[in-house]
DNA sequence: ATGGGCACCTGGCTGC
DNA sequence: TGCAGCCAGGTGCCCA
């Protein structure tokens, strides 16, 4: 579910409730997440004081004085600040109780998400070590992407969704960025011109930035740390709009499956 | 190295 | 009404 804007929105909601707080107790109701929670998970976290809540790609990094809790929301996960007295709902798998009297509650129906507690540098963890640059950092520029696209036959949409190239761009924002750049998703990455790559980099940054500003995109179940949806859905040009008129030229939006994911584009605006 | 496909899960919707 | 089939915001891993 959540792509970079949704994870960043969650981070911003969690940070004020978590930073400086002690995790007094950890309650696990379901250990079978993407990776099974180890036996010592609760004990390792209990008593930790949260230093800060960071983000790398779609991972949330809850840094404490004794280690870092790495959280990924998978397709259907959310983290909410709740009153721990509130009765747990289905798929409320983990609670982190805070010394403020509140709790962070992890809910994930599909259980593609994960929670991993690491003692050392979280960025050195195998899951994070091989990630490409952040799309909103200066490292991700046209020079970089142009270089990484050369001699690549994959479709540009799949390349842009590859976390080794650039992180945080999932199925919604890949389609949306390509629309804004005027590029067909099925174009071979290696055949983009330099000018096209310049447009694409700008479009990725713009669309992610705009989505963060309005709290991300809620299609079905995404909610932020306060349980509220994001409002970027209203700004989508192509995603989940197959057959509907293009907002720019009225041509019906097309859809096809590309690398097992639905792709949407306007055959007139995108070349 | 690159690319393609499957797997992991639950729930909601569609159409018979 | 019931149920099979399909689809969904991600990504690790295996194979050619």
PDB file of C-alpha atoms (C1' of nucleotides) in Angstrom:
ATOM      1  CA  UNK A   1       0.000   0.000   0.000  1.00  0.00           C
ATOM      2  CA  UNK A   2       2.082   2.784   1.215  1.00  0.00           C
ATOM      3  CA  UNK A   3       4.648   4.349  -1.021  1.00  0.00           C
ATOM      4  CA  UNK A   4       7.100   7.013   0.057  1.00  0.00           C
ATOM      5  CA  UNK A   5       4.528   9.804   0.662  1.00  0.00           C
ATOM      6  CA  UNK A   6       2.383   7.585   2.874  1.00  0.00           C
ATOM      7  CA  UNK A   7       5.369   6.354   4.881  1.00  0.00           C
ATOM      8  CA  UNK A   8       6.675   9.904   5.257  1.00  0.00           C
ATOM      9  CA  UNK A   9       3.217  11.062   6.390  1.00  0.00           C
ATOM     10  CA  UNK A  10       3.183   8.272   8.968  1.00  0.00           C
ATOM     11  CA  UNK A  11       6.673   9.285  10.124  1.00  0.00           C
ATOM     12  CA  UNK A  12       5.618  12.887  10.630  1.00  0.00           C
ATOM     13  CA  UNK A  13       2.608  11.789  12.645  1.00  0.00           C
ATOM     14  CA  UNK A  14       4.578   9.374  14.821  1.00  0.00           C
ATOM     15  CA  UNK A  15       7.600  11.529  15.570  1.00  0.00           C
ATOM     16  CA  UNK A  16       6.012  13.992  18.050  1.00  0.00           C
ATOM     17  CA  UNK A  17       4.281  11.182  19.980  1.00  0.00           C
ATOM     18  CA  UNK A  18       7.369   8.964  20.085  1.00  0.00           C
ATOM     19  CA  UNK A  19      10.504  11.066  20.350  1.00  0.00           C
ATOM     20  CA  UNK A  20      11.829  11.187  23.909  1.00  0.00           C
ATOM     21  CA  UNK A  21       9.336   8.550  25.106  1.00  0.00           C
ATOM     22  CA  UNK A  22      10.216   5.212  26.702  1.00  0.00           C
ATOM     23  CA  UNK A  23       8.683   2.007  25.324  1.00  0.00           C
ATOM     24  CA  UNK A  24       7.354   0.588  28.562  1.00  0.00           C
ATOM     25  CA  UNK A  25       5.892  -2.644  27.203  1.00  0.00           C
ATOM     26  CA  UNK A  26       5.406  -4.444  23.905  1.00  0.00           C
ATOM     27  CA  UNK A  27       2.303  -6.539  23.238  1.00  0.00           C
ATOM     28  CA  UNK A  28       2.400  -8.976  20.315  1.00  0.00           C
ATOM     29  CA  UNK A  29      -0.831 -10.659  19.208  1.00  0.00           C
ATOM     30  CA  UNK A  30       0.476 -12.131  15.940  1.00  0.00           C
ATOM     31  CA  UNK A  31       4.120 -12.997  15.344  1.00  0.00           C
ATOM     32  CA  UNK A  32       3.704 -14.252  11.757  1.00  0.00           C
ATOM     33  CA  UNK A  33       4.483 -11.129   9.779  1.00  0.00           C
ATOM     34  CA  UNK A  34       6.668 -11.076   6.671  1.00  0.00           C
ATOM     35  CA  UNK A  35       9.387 -12.349   8.964  1.00  0.00           C
ATOM     36  CA  UNK A  36       8.305 -14.041  12.171  1.00  0.00           C
ATOM     37  CA  UNK A  37       8.920 -11.900  15.260  1.00  0.00           C
ATOM     38  CA  UNK A  38      11.700 -13.617  17.269  1.00  0.00           C
ATOM     39  CA  UNK A  39      11.119 -14.839  20.810  1.00  0.00           C
ATOM     40  CA  UNK A  40      13.121 -12.027  22.415  1.00  0.00           C
ATOM     41  CA  UNK A  41      11.445  -9.217  20.456  1.00  0.00           C
ATOM     42  CA  UNK A  42       9.329  -7.764  23.260  1.00  0.00           C
ATOM     43  CA  UNK A  43      12.100  -7.977  25.863  1.00  0.00           C
ATOM     44  CA  UNK A  44      14.637  -6.303  23.566  1.00  0.00           C
ATOM     45  CA  UNK A  45      12.366  -3.301  22.985  1.00  0.00           C
ATOM     46  CA  UNK A  46      11.005  -2.849  26.495  1.00  0.00           C
ATOM     47  CA  UNK A  47      12.750  -0.008  28.298  1.00  0.00           C
ATOM     48  CA  UNK A  48      14.197   1.591  25.178  1.00  0.00           C
ATOM     49  CA  UNK A  49      13.991   5.366  24.908  1.00  0.00           C
ATOM     50  CA  UNK A  50      13.124   6.680  21.428  1.00  0.00           C
ATOM     51  CA  UNK A  51      15.621   9.160  20.043  1.00  0.00           C
ATOM     52  CA  UNK A  52      14.054   9.896  16.681  1.00  0.00           C
ATOM     53  CA  UNK A  53      11.795   8.524  13.972  1.00  0.00           C
ATOM     54  CA  UNK A  54      13.500   8.510  10.585  1.00  0.00           C
ATOM     55  CA  UNK A  55      12.679   7.141   7.177  1.00  0.00           C
ATOM     56  CA  UNK A  56      14.808   5.401   4.557  1.00  0.00           C
ATOM     57  CA  UNK A  57      12.944   4.418   1.379  1.00  0.00           C
ATOM     58  CA  UNK A  58       9.653   2.902   2.571  1.00  0.00           C
ATOM     59  CA  UNK A  59      11.167   1.825   5.876  1.00  0.00           C
ATOM     60  CA  UNK A  60      10.477   3.663   9.122  1.00  0.00           C
ATOM     61  CA  UNK A  61      13.441   3.683  11.484  1.00  0.00           C
ATOM     62  CA  UNK A  62      12.510   4.147  15.123  1.00  0.00           C
ATOM     63  CA  UNK A  63      15.917   4.859  16.642  1.00  0.00           C
ATOM     64  CA  UNK A  64      16.287   4.245  20.367  1.00  0.00           C
ATOM     65  CA  UNK A  65      19.150   4.384  22.859  1.00  0.00           C
ATOM     66  CA  UNK A  66      19.634   0.596  22.504  1.00  0.00           C
ATOM     67  CA  UNK A  67      18.903  -0.117  18.868  1.00  0.00           C
ATOM     68  CA  UNK A  68      16.592   0.651  15.990  1.00  0.00           C
ATOM     69  CA  UNK A  69      13.179  -0.755  15.193  1.00  0.00           C
ATOM     70  CA  UNK A  70      12.881  -1.070  11.412  1.00  0.00           C
ATOM     71  CA  UNK A  71       9.263  -1.093  10.255  1.00  0.00           C
ATOM     72  CA  UNK A  72       7.897  -1.744   6.773  1.00  0.00           C
ATOM     73  CA  UNK A  73       4.171  -1.388   6.150  1.00  0.00           C
ATOM     74  CA  UNK A  74       4.036  -3.795   3.201  1.00  0.00           C
ATOM     75  CA  UNK A  75       0.859  -3.472   1.146  1.00  0.00           C
ATOM     76  CA  UNK A  76      -1.729  -3.009   3.869  1.00  0.00           C
ATOM     77  CA  UNK A  77       0.058  -1.929   7.047  1.00  0.00           C
ATOM     78  CA  UNK A  78      -0.496   1.128   9.197  1.00  0.00           C
ATOM     79  CA  UNK A  79       0.878   2.520  12.455  1.00  0.00           C
ATOM     80  CA  UNK A  80      -1.449   4.569  14.602  1.00  0.00           C
ATOM     81  CA  UNK A  81      -1.195   6.416  17.871  1.00  0.00           C
ATOM     82  CA  UNK A  82      -3.981   5.095  20.076  1.00  0.00           C
ATOM     83  CA  UNK A  83      -5.197   4.885  23.656  1.00  0.00           C
ATOM     84  CA  UNK A  84      -4.037   1.377  24.620  1.00  0.00           C
ATOM     85  CA  UNK A  85      -7.339   0.824  26.449  1.00  0.00           C
ATOM     86  CA  UNK A  86      -9.034   0.844  23.046  1.00  0.00           C
ATOM     87  CA  UNK A  87     -10.038  -2.734  22.210  1.00  0.00           C
ATOM     88  CA  UNK A  88      -7.748  -4.209  19.539  1.00  0.00           C
ATOM     89  CA  UNK A  89      -9.392  -4.716  16.147  1.00  0.00           C
ATOM     90  CA  UNK A  90      -8.730  -7.591  13.757  1.00  0.00           C
ATOM     91  CA  UNK A  91      -5.135  -7.482  12.430  1.00  0.00           C
ATOM     92  CA  UNK A  92      -3.910  -5.193  15.229  1.00  0.00           C
ATOM     93  CA  UNK A  93      -0.784  -7.346  15.556  1.00  0.00           C
ATOM     94  CA  UNK A  94       1.537  -5.296  17.784  1.00  0.00           C
ATOM     95  CA  UNK A  95       1.255  -2.525  20.392  1.00  0.00           C
ATOM     96  CA  UNK A  96       4.204  -0.452  21.596  1.00  0.00           C
ATOM     97  CA  UNK A  97       3.124   1.061  24.910  1.00  0.00           C
ATOM     98  CA  UNK A  98       4.640   4.424  25.776  1.00  0.00           C
ATOM     99  CA  UNK A  99       5.389   6.103  29.091  1.00  0.00           C
ATOM    100  CA  UNK A 100       3.045   8.887  27.973  1.00  0.00           C
ATOM    101  CA  UNK A 101       0.131   6.509  28.441  1.00  0.00           C
ATOM    102  CA  UNK A 102      -0.450   6.164  24.726  1.00  0.00           C
ATOM    103  CA  UNK A 103       0.522   3.360  22.336  1.00  0.00           C
ATOM    104  CA  UNK A 104       1.664   2.830  18.767  1.00  0.00           C
ATOM    105  CA  UNK A 105      -0.524   0.129  17.206  1.00  0.00           C
ATOM    106  CA  UNK A 106       0.596  -1.839  14.143  1.00  0.00           C
ATOM    107  CA  UNK A 107      -2.238  -3.147  11.962  1.00  0.00           C
ATOM    108  CA  UNK A 108      -1.625  -5.181   8.802  1.00  0.00           C
ATOM    109  CA  UNK A 109      -4.334  -7.427   7.296  1.00  0.00           C
ATOM    110  CA  UNK A 110      -2.109  -9.005   4.651  1.00  0.00           C
ATOM    111  CA  UNK A 111       0.954  -9.333   6.907  1.00  0.00           C
ATOM    112  CA  UNK A 112       3.417  -8.330   4.194  1.00  0.00           C
ATOM    113  CA  UNK A 113       4.823  -5.787   6.627  1.00  0.00           C
ATOM    114  CA  UNK A 114       7.703  -6.401   9.014  1.00  0.00           C
ATOM    115  CA  UNK A 115       9.180  -5.256  12.317  1.00  0.00           C
ATOM    116  CA  UNK A 116      12.887  -5.873  12.879  1.00  0.00           C
ATOM    117  CA  UNK A 117      14.901  -4.734  15.889  1.00  0.00           C
ATOM    118  CA  UNK A 118      18.598  -4.240  15.162  1.00  0.00           C
ATOM    119  CA  UNK A 119      21.355  -3.318  17.587  1.00  0.00           C
ATOM    120  CA  UNK A 120      23.826  -1.658  15.213  1.00  0.00           C
ATOM    121  CA  UNK A 121      23.588   0.683  12.246  1.00  0.00           C
ATOM    122  CA  UNK A 122      20.182   0.059  10.597  1.00  0.00           C
ATOM    123  CA  UNK A 123      21.479   1.292   7.246  1.00  0.00           C
ATOM    124  CA  UNK A 124      23.955  -1.608   7.271  1.00  0.00           C
ATOM    125  CA  UNK A 125      21.099  -4.123   7.487  1.00  0.00           C
ATOM    126  CA  UNK A 126      20.872  -6.334   4.362  1.00  0.00           C
ATOM    127  CA  UNK A 127      17.404  -4.958   3.574  1.00  0.00           C
ATOM    128  CA  UNK A 128      18.641  -1.361   3.527  1.00  0.00           C
ATOM    129  CA  UNK A 129      22.232  -1.715   2.409  1.00  0.00           C
ATOM    130  CA  UNK A 130      21.531  -2.152  -1.289  1.00  0.00           C
ATOM    131  CA  UNK A 131      18.943   0.604  -1.685  1.00  0.00           C
ATOM    132  CA  UNK A 132      19.354   3.347  -4.276  1.00  0.00           C
ATOM    133  CA  UNK A 133      19.171   7.080  -3.540  1.00  0.00           C
ATOM    134  CA  UNK A 134      16.222   8.914  -2.026  1.00  0.00           C
ATOM    135  CA  UNK A 135      14.177  10.523  -4.808  1.00  0.00           C
ATOM    136  CA  UNK A 136      14.007  13.862  -2.993  1.00  0.00           C
ATOM    137  CA  UNK A 137      17.756  14.014  -2.356  1.00  0.00           C
ATOM    138  CA  UNK A 138      20.241  15.863  -4.543  1.00  0.00           C
ATOM    139  CA  UNK A 139      21.884  12.529  -5.343  1.00  0.00           C
ATOM    140  CA  UNK A 140      18.877  11.651  -7.504  1.00  0.00           C
ATOM    141  CA  UNK A 141      19.334  13.944 -10.476  1.00  0.00           C
ATOM    142  CA  UNK A 142      19.162  13.675 -14.260  1.00  0.00           C
ATOM    143  CA  UNK A 143      22.860  12.782 -14.568  1.00  0.00           C
ATOM    144  CA  UNK A 144      22.395   9.867 -12.202  1.00  0.00           C
ATOM    145  CA  UNK A 145      19.202   8.499 -13.747  1.00  0.00           C
ATOM    146  CA  UNK A 146      20.471   8.934 -17.289  1.00  0.00           C
ATOM    147  CA  UNK A 147      23.537   6.891 -16.411  1.00  0.00           C
ATOM    148  CA  UNK A 148      21.484   4.169 -14.732  1.00  0.00           C
ATOM    149  CA  UNK A 149      19.098   3.848 -17.685  1.00  0.00           C
ATOM    150  CA  UNK A 150      21.796   3.289 -20.321  1.00  0.00           C
ATOM    151  CA  UNK A 151      21.775  -0.146 -21.963  1.00  0.00           C
ATOM    152  CA  UNK A 152      18.733  -1.143 -19.933  1.00  0.00           C
ATOM    153  CA  UNK A 153      15.990  -2.852 -21.934  1.00  0.00           C
ATOM    154  CA  UNK A 154      13.417  -2.899 -19.122  1.00  0.00           C
ATOM    155  CA  UNK A 155      10.392  -0.675 -19.395  1.00  0.00           C
ATOM    156  CA  UNK A 156      10.998   2.693 -17.783  1.00  0.00           C
ATOM    157  CA  UNK A 157       8.108   2.144 -15.383  1.00  0.00           C
ATOM    158  CA  UNK A 158       9.677  -1.026 -14.013  1.00  0.00           C
ATOM    159  CA  UNK A 159      13.079   0.617 -13.776  1.00  0.00           C
ATOM    160  CA  UNK A 160      11.695   3.532 -11.809  1.00  0.00           C
ATOM    161  CA  UNK A 161      10.007   1.085  -9.401  1.00  0.00           C
ATOM    162  CA  UNK A 162      13.298  -0.748  -8.829  1.00  0.00           C
ATOM    163  CA  UNK A 163      14.552   0.217  -5.371  1.00  0.00           C
ATOM    164  CA  UNK A 164      18.153  -0.372  -6.398  1.00  0.00           C
ATOM    165  CA  UNK A 165      17.761   2.539  -8.864  1.00  0.00           C
ATOM    166  CA  UNK A 166      15.641   4.904  -6.786  1.00  0.00           C
ATOM    167  CA  UNK A 167      13.572   4.192  -3.674  1.00  0.00           C
ATOM    168  CA  UNK A 168      10.033   5.054  -2.714  1.00  0.00           C
ATOM    169  CA  UNK A 169       8.376   5.041  -6.128  1.00  0.00           C
ATOM    170  CA  UNK A 170       5.634   2.407  -6.117  1.00  0.00           C
ATOM    171  CA  UNK A 171       2.843   1.522  -8.496  1.00  0.00           C
ATOM    172  CA  UNK A 172       0.738   4.671  -8.085  1.00  0.00           C
ATOM    173  CA  UNK A 173       3.470   7.270  -8.290  1.00  0.00           C
ATOM    174  CA  UNK A 174       5.340   5.504 -11.096  1.00  0.00           C
ATOM    175  CA  UNK A 175       2.282   5.817 -13.345  1.00  0.00           C
ATOM    176  CA  UNK A 176       1.600   9.362 -12.162  1.00  0.00           C
ATOM    177  CA  UNK A 177       5.172  10.564 -12.654  1.00  0.00           C
ATOM    178  CA  UNK A 178       5.315   9.102 -16.172  1.00  0.00           C
ATOM    179  CA  UNK A 179       2.086  10.892 -17.049  1.00  0.00           C
ATOM    180  CA  UNK A 180       3.457  14.175 -15.763  1.00  0.00           C
ATOM    181  CA  UNK A 181       6.665  13.614 -17.740  1.00  0.00           C
ATOM    182  CA  UNK A 182       4.692  12.750 -20.908  1.00  0.00           C
ATOM    183  CA  UNK A 183       6.367   9.342 -21.243  1.00  0.00           C
ATOM    184  CA  UNK A 184       4.768   6.004 -22.075  1.00  0.00           C
ATOM    185  CA  UNK A 185       5.404   3.490 -19.276  1.00  0.00           C
ATOM    186  CA  UNK A 186       6.402   0.743 -21.705  1.00  0.00           C
ATOM    187  CA  UNK A 187       9.292   2.684 -23.277  1.00  0.00           C
ATOM    188  CA  UNK A 188      12.629   0.896 -22.941  1.00  0.00           C
ATOM    189  CA  UNK A 189      14.595   2.733 -20.253  1.00  0.00           C
ATOM    190  CA  UNK A 190      17.772   2.791 -22.325  1.00  0.00           C
ATOM    191  CA  UNK A 191      16.065   4.627 -25.183  1.00  0.00           C
ATOM    192  CA  UNK A 192      15.001   7.687 -23.231  1.00  0.00           C
ATOM    193  CA  UNK A 193      16.740  10.848 -24.352  1.00  0.00           C
ATOM    194  CA  UNK A 194      18.558  13.021 -21.901  1.00  0.00           C
ATOM    195  CA  UNK A 195      15.762  15.629 -22.111  1.00  0.00           C
ATOM    196  CA  UNK A 196      13.195  12.951 -21.291  1.00  0.00           C
ATOM    197  CA  UNK A 197      15.179  11.820 -18.262  1.00  0.00           C
ATOM    198  CA  UNK A 198      15.353  15.440 -17.093  1.00  0.00           C
ATOM    199  CA  UNK A 199      11.547  15.625 -17.290  1.00  0.00           C
ATOM    200  CA  UNK A 200      11.127  12.299 -15.515  1.00  0.00           C
ATOM    201  CA  UNK A 201      13.346  13.200 -12.582  1.00  0.00           C
ATOM    202  CA  UNK A 202      11.478  16.480 -12.161  1.00  0.00           C
ATOM    203  CA  UNK A 203       8.116  14.699 -12.392  1.00  0.00           C
ATOM    204  CA  UNK A 204       9.039  12.084  -9.765  1.00  0.00           C
ATOM    205  CA  UNK A 205      10.158  14.774  -7.343  1.00  0.00           C
ATOM    206  CA  UNK A 206       7.114  16.943  -7.996  1.00  0.00           C
ATOM    207  CA  UNK A 207       4.544  14.191  -7.647  1.00  0.00           C
ATOM    208  CA  UNK A 208       6.072  12.777  -4.448  1.00  0.00           C
ATOM    209  CA  UNK A 209       6.425  16.242  -2.953  1.00  0.00           C
ATOM    210  CA  UNK A 210       2.845  17.174  -3.787  1.00  0.00           C
ATOM    211  CA  UNK A 211       1.525  13.909  -2.351  1.00  0.00           C
ATOM    212  CA  UNK A 212       3.440  14.393   0.918  1.00  0.00           C
ATOM    213  CA  UNK A 213       1.890  17.861   1.241  1.00  0.00           C
ATOM    214  CA  UNK A 214      -1.623  16.413   1.334  1.00  0.00           C
ATOM    215  CA  UNK A 215      -0.853  13.351   3.424  1.00  0.00           C
ATOM    216  CA  UNK A 216      -0.407  10.768   0.651  1.00  0.00           C
ATOM    217  CA  UNK A 217      -2.937   8.705  -1.285  1.00  0.00           C
ATOM    218  CA  UNK A 218      -5.690   6.641   0.296  1.00  0.00           C
ATOM    219  CA  UNK A 219      -7.199   4.155  -2.137  1.00  0.00           C
ATOM    220  CA  UNK A 220      -8.680   1.643   0.271  1.00  0.00           C
ATOM    221  CA  UNK A 221      -7.236   1.370   3.725  1.00  0.00           C
ATOM    222  CA  UNK A 222      -4.244   3.672   4.194  1.00  0.00           C
ATOM    223  CA  UNK A 223      -4.492   5.888   7.274  1.00  0.00           C
ATOM    224  CA  UNK A 224      -1.872   8.073   8.917  1.00  0.00           C
ATOM    225  CA  UNK A 225      -0.756   7.978  12.562  1.00  0.00           C
ATOM    226  CA  UNK A 226      -3.944   9.793  13.561  1.00  0.00           C
ATOM    227  CA  UNK A 227      -6.173   7.377  11.654  1.00  0.00           C
ATOM    228  CA  UNK A 228      -6.913   9.889   8.886  1.00  0.00           C
ATOM    229  CA  UNK A 229      -6.751   9.259   5.120  1.00  0.00           C
ATOM    230  CA  UNK A 230      -4.555  11.110   2.610  1.00  0.00           C
ATOM    231  CA  UNK A 231      -6.055  13.366  -0.030  1.00  0.00           C
ATOM    232  CA  UNK A 232      -3.798  12.906  -3.054  1.00  0.00           C
ATOM    233  CA  UNK A 233      -6.292  10.561  -4.706  1.00  0.00           C
ATOM    234  CA  UNK A 234      -8.187  13.553  -6.048  1.00  0.00           C
ATOM    235  CA  UNK A 235      -5.024  14.679  -7.816  1.00  0.00           C
ATOM    236  CA  UNK A 236      -4.332  11.406  -9.630  1.00  0.00           C
ATOM    237  CA  UNK A 237      -4.305  11.795 -13.427  1.00  0.00           C
ATOM    238  CA  UNK A 238      -4.208   8.146 -14.473  1.00  0.00           C
ATOM    239  CA  UNK A 239      -3.989   5.648 -11.604  1.00  0.00           C
ATOM    240  CA  UNK A 240      -7.166   3.520 -11.356  1.00  0.00           C
ATOM    241  CA  UNK A 241      -8.802   5.671 -14.059  1.00  0.00           C
ATOM    242  CA  UNK A 242      -8.934   3.122 -16.913  1.00  0.00           C
ATOM    243  CA  UNK A 243     -11.569   4.126 -19.480  1.00  0.00           C
ATOM    244  CA  UNK A 244     -12.136   7.520 -17.886  1.00  0.00           C
ATOM    245  CA  UNK A 245     -11.297  10.669 -19.869  1.00  0.00           C
ATOM    246  CA  UNK A 246      -7.799  12.083 -19.505  1.00  0.00           C
ATOM    247  CA  UNK A 247      -7.950  15.200 -17.346  1.00  0.00           C
ATOM    248  CA  UNK A 248      -5.874  17.035 -19.943  1.00  0.00           C
ATOM    249  CA  UNK A 249      -7.086  15.843 -23.373  1.00  0.00           C
ATOM    250  CA  UNK A 250     -10.202  13.697 -22.715  1.00  0.00           C
ATOM    251  CA  UNK A 251      -8.722  10.585 -24.380  1.00  0.00           C
ATOM    252  CA  UNK A 252      -9.778   7.462 -22.418  1.00  0.00           C
ATOM    253  CA  UNK A 253      -7.051   6.346 -20.012  1.00  0.00           C
ATOM    254  CA  UNK A 254      -5.590   2.958 -20.854  1.00  0.00           C
ATOM    255  CA  UNK A 255      -4.508   0.142 -18.608  1.00  0.00           C
ATOM    256  CA  UNK A 256      -2.318  -2.906 -19.060  1.00  0.00           C
ATOM    257  CA  UNK A 257      -0.395  -5.287 -16.881  1.00  0.00           C
ATOM    258  CA  UNK A 258       3.340  -4.731 -16.874  1.00  0.00           C
ATOM    259  CA  UNK A 259       5.592  -6.864 -14.686  1.00  0.00           C
ATOM    260  CA  UNK A 260       2.513  -8.218 -12.865  1.00  0.00           C
ATOM    261  CA  UNK A 261       1.354  -4.723 -11.901  1.00  0.00           C
ATOM    262  CA  UNK A 262      -1.372  -2.573 -13.420  1.00  0.00           C
ATOM    263  CA  UNK A 263      -0.094   0.382 -15.389  1.00  0.00           C
ATOM    264  CA  UNK A 264      -2.194   3.361 -16.471  1.00  0.00           C
ATOM    265  CA  UNK A 265      -1.404   5.948 -19.138  1.00  0.00           C
ATOM    266  CA  UNK A 266      -2.895   8.415 -21.595  1.00  0.00           C
ATOM    267  CA  UNK A 267      -2.058   7.352 -25.169  1.00  0.00           C
ATOM    268  CA  UNK A 268      -2.274  10.965 -26.358  1.00  0.00           C
ATOM    269  CA  UNK A 269      -0.363  12.837 -23.655  1.00  0.00           C
ATOM    270  CA  UNK A 270       2.342  10.192 -23.252  1.00  0.00           C
ATOM    271  CA  UNK A 271       4.796   9.280 -26.020  1.00  0.00           C
TER     272      UNK A 271
ATOM    273  C1'  DA B   1      24.362  -8.381 -14.580  1.00  0.00           C
ATOM    274  C1'  DT B   2      19.639  -8.486 -16.207  1.00  0.00           C
ATOM    275  C1'  DG B   3      15.001  -9.754 -16.556  1.00  0.00           C
ATOM    276  C1'  DG B   4      10.964 -12.496 -15.563  1.00  0.00           C
ATOM    277  C1'  DG B   5       7.970 -14.865 -12.557  1.00  0.00           C
ATOM    278  C1'  DC B   6       6.384 -16.577  -8.169  1.00  0.00           C
ATOM    279  C1'  DA B   7       5.549 -16.306  -3.435  1.00  0.00           C
ATOM    280  C1'  DC B   8       3.904 -14.443   0.825  1.00  0.00           C
ATOM    281  C1'  DC B   9      -1.433 -13.037   2.882  1.00  0.00           C
ATOM    282  C1'  DT B  10      -6.395 -11.217   3.628  1.00  0.00           C
ATOM    283  C1'  DG B  11     -10.420  -8.916   2.102  1.00  0.00           C
ATOM    284  C1'  DG B  12     -13.443  -6.767  -1.134  1.00  0.00           C
ATOM    285  C1'  DC B  13     -15.703  -6.867  -5.347  1.00  0.00           C
ATOM    286  C1'  DT B  14     -17.759  -9.110  -9.617  1.00  0.00           C
ATOM    287  C1'  DG B  15     -20.210 -12.300 -12.042  1.00  0.00           C
ATOM    288  C1'  DC B  16     -22.222 -16.780 -12.518  1.00  0.00           C
TER     289       DC B  16
ATOM    290  C1'  DT C   1     -27.342 -16.388  -1.138  1.00  0.00           C
ATOM    291  C1'  DG C   2     -23.007 -18.720  -2.148  1.00  0.00           C
ATOM    292  C1'  DC C   3     -18.855 -19.118  -4.016  1.00  0.00           C
ATOM    293  C1'  DA C   4     -15.062 -19.101  -7.388  1.00  0.00           C
ATOM    294  C1'  DG C   5     -12.067 -15.958  -9.435  1.00  0.00           C
ATOM    295  C1'  DC C   6      -9.706 -11.805  -9.684  1.00  0.00           C
ATOM    296  C1'  DC C   7      -7.510  -7.769  -7.912  1.00  0.00           C
ATOM    297  C1'  DA C   8      -5.004  -4.755  -4.501  1.00  0.00           C
ATOM    298  C1'  DG C   9      -0.428   0.803  -2.423  1.00  0.00           C
ATOM    299  C1'  DG C  10       5.584  -4.324  -1.844  1.00  0.00           C
ATOM    300  C1'  DT C  11       9.550  -6.829  -2.404  1.00  0.00           C
ATOM    301  C1'  DG C  12      12.638 -11.021  -1.539  1.00  0.00           C
ATOM    302  C1'  DC C  13      14.068 -14.861  -3.849  1.00  0.00           C
ATOM    303  C1'  DC C  14      14.763 -18.268  -7.472  1.00  0.00           C
ATOM    304  C1'  DC C  15      15.469 -19.336 -12.177  1.00  0.00           C
ATOM    305  C1'  DA C  16      17.189 -18.780 -17.015  1.00  0.00           C
TER     306       DA C  16
END
